[in-house]
Tab-separated table of C-alpha atoms in Angstrom:
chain	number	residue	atom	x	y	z
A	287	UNK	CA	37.681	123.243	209.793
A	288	UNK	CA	36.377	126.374	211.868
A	289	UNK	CA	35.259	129.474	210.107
A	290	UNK	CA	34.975	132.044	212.953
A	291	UNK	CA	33.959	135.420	212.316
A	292	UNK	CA	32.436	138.341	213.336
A	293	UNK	CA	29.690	140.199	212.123
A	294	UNK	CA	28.133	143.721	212.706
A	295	UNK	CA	24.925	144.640	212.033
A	296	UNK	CA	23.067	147.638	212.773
A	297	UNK	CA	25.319	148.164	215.843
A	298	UNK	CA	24.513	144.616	216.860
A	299	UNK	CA	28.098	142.257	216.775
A	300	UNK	CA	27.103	139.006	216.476
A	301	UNK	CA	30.029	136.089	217.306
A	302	UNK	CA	29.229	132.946	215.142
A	303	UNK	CA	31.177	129.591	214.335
A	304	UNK	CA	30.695	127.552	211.765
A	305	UNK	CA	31.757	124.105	211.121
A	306	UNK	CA	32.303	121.836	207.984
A	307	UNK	CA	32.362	118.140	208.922
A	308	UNK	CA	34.260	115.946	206.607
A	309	UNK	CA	33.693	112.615	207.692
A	310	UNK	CA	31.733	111.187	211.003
A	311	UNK	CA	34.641	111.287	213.085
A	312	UNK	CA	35.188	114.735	212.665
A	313	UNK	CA	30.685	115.267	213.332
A	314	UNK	CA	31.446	113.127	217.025
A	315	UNK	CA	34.822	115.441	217.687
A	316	UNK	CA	32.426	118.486	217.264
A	317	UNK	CA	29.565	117.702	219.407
A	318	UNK	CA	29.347	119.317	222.795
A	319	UNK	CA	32.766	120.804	221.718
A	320	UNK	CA	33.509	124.234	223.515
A	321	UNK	CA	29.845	125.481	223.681
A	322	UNK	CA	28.542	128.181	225.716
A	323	UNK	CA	25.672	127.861	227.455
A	324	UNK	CA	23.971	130.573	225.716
A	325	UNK	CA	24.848	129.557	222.352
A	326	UNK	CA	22.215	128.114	219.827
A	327	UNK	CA	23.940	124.472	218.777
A	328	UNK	CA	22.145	124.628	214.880
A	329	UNK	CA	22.579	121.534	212.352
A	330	UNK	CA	21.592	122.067	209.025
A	331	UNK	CA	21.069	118.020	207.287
A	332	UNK	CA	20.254	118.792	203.662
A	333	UNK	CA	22.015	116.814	200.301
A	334	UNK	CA	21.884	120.066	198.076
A	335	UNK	CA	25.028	122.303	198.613
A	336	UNK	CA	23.395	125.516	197.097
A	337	UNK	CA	20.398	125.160	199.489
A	338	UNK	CA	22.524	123.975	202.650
A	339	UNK	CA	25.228	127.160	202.179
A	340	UNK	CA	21.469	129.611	201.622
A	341	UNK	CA	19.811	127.942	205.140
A	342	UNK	CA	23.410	128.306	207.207
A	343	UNK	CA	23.523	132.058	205.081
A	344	UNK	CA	19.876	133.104	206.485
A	345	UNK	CA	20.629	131.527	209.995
A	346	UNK	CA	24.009	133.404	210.387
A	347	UNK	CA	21.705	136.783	209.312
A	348	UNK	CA	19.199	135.891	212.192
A	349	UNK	CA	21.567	135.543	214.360
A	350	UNK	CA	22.751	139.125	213.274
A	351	UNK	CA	19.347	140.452	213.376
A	352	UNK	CA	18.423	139.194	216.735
A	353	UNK	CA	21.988	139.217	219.048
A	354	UNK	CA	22.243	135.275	219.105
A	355	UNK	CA	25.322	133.407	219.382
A	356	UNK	CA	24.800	130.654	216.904
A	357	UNK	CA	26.936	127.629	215.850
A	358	UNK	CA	26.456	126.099	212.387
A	359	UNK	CA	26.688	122.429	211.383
A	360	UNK	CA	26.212	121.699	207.825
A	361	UNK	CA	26.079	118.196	207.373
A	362	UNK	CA	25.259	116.700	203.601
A	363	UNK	CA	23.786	113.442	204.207
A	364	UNK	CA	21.287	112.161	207.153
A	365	UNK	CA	23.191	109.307	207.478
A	366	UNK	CA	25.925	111.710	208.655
A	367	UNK	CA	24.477	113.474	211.639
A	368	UNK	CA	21.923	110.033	212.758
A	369	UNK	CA	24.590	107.400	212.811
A	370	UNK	CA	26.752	108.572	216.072
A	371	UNK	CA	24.466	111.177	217.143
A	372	UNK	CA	24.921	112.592	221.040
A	373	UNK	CA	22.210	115.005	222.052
A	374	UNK	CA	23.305	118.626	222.464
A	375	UNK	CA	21.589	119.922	219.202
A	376	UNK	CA	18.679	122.800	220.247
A	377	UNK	CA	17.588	123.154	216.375
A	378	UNK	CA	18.108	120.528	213.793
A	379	UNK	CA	16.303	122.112	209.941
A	380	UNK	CA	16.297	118.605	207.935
A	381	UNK	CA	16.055	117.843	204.369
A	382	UNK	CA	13.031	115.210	204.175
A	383	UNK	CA	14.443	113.591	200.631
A	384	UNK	CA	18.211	112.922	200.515
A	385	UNK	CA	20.059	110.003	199.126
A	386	UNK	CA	20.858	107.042	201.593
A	387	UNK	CA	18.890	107.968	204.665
A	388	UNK	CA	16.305	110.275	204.032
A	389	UNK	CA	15.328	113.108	206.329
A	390	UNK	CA	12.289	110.785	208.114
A	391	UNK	CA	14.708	108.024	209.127
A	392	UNK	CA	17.240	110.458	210.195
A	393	UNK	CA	14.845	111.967	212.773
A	394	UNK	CA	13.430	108.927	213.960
A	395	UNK	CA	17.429	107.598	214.786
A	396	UNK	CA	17.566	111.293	216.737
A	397	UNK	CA	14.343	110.828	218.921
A	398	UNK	CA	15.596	107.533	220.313
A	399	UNK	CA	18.790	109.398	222.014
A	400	UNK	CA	16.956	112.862	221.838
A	401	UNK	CA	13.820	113.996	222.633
A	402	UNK	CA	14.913	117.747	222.909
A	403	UNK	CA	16.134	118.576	220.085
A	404	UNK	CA	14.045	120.898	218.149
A	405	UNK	CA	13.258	119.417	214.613
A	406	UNK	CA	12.070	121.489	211.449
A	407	UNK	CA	11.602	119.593	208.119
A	408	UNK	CA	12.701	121.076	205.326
A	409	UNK	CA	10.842	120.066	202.014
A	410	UNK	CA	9.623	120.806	198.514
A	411	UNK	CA	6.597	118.851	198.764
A	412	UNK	CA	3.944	119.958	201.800
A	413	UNK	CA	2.388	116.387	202.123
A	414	UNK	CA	5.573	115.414	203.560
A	415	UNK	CA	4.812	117.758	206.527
A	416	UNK	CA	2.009	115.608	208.136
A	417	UNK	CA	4.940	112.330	208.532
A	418	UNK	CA	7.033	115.107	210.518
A	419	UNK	CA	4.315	115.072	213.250
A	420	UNK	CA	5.238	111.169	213.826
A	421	UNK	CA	8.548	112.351	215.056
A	422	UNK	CA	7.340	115.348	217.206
A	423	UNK	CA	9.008	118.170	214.278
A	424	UNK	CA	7.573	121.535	214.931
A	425	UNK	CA	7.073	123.013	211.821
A	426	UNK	CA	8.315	122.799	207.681
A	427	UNK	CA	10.282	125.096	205.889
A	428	UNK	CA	8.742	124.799	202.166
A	429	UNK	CA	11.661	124.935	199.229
A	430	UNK	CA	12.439	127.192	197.398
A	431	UNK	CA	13.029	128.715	200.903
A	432	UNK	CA	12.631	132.728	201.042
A	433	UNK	CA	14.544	134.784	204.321
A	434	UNK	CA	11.153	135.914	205.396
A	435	UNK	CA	9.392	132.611	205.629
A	436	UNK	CA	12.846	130.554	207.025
A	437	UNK	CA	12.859	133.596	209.895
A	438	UNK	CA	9.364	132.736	210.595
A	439	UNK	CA	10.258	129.030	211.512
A	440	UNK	CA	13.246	129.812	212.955
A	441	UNK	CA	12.225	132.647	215.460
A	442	UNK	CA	9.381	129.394	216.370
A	443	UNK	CA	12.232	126.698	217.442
A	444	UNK	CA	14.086	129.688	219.119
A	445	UNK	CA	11.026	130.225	221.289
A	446	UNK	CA	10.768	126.763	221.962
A	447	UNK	CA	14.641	126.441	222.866
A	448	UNK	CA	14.375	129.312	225.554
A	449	UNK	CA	11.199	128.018	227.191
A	450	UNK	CA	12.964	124.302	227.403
A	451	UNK	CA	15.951	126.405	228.967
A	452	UNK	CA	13.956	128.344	230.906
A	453	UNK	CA	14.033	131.417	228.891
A	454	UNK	CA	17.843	131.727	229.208
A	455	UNK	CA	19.622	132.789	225.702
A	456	UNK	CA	22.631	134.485	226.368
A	457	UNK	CA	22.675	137.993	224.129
A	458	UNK	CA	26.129	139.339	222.956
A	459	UNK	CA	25.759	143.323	222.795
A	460	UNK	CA	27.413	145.934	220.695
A	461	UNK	CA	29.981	146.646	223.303
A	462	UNK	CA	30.939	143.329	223.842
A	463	UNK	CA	28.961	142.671	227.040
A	464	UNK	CA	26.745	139.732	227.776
A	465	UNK	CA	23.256	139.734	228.439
């Protein structure tokens, strides 16, 4: 299930796609599925509903903020997104404690097939942080997770995705050029 949309802000129009995986089958059918270049490829792995629908909220008002194109997994479980992954993620935000496979053992299953992806844990405990090192994450997002300190992180593994693209990030403008 797509939920495309359109969103201005502050004379900024912002195209974003989100998409709500039922089952594995549907996760495979999505990756690497009609993607623009320029578009940020987000998954956001994390067991609590409330807290998933807030981090795929703030990234959609990023997005807004800053003329990306962003597309949205949520995915409930790391199980889910581990078990058939194919790289093509820039930004994975991980829950480190979920039930079945937790957030660590997730990320490990990634880095065998991925080393680009761009990993941030996301956790209610900070020793966890120092384990997400192991797995070359760049950075924790601390629960409860406030706009101002999720932008932070996220403006970070933006940064990183341009320079590993060579600074390319494609920039959808008000009138509805590209940039």
């Amino acid at each position: 299930i797509f939920a495309d949309g359109k969103e201005t802000i502050s004379n900024f129009s912002v195209a974003f796609r989100t998409k709500v995986c039922f089952n594995k089958k549907q996760q495979m059918e999505w990756n690497g599925e009609g993607r623009d270049c320029g578009m940020l490829k987000i998954a956001v792995v994390e067991d609590q509903q409330e807290v998933r629908d807030e981090l795929c909220r703030f990234i959609r008002q990023y997005a807004a903020e800053n003329s990306l194109q962003v597309e949205v997994l949520p995915v409930e479980d790391g199980a889910v997104i581990a078990e058939h992954y194919e790289p093509g993620y820039d930004i994975i935000f991980m829950d480190v404690e979920m039930p079945g496979l937790d957030g660590f053992g997730a990320a490990e299953k990634i880095r065998a097939v991925d080393a680009d992806a761009v990993l941030v844990f996301v956790t209610n405990m900070a020793q966890y942080a120092i384990k997400g090192y192991e797995v070359d994450a760049l950075d924790y997002v601390l629960k409860p997770v406030n706009y101002y300190q999720f932008c932070t992180k996220l403006s970070r593994a933006v940064q990183r995705v341009e320079r590993r693209r060579g600074g390319q990030v494609v920039l959808q403008l008000a009138g509805g050029g590209m940039q």
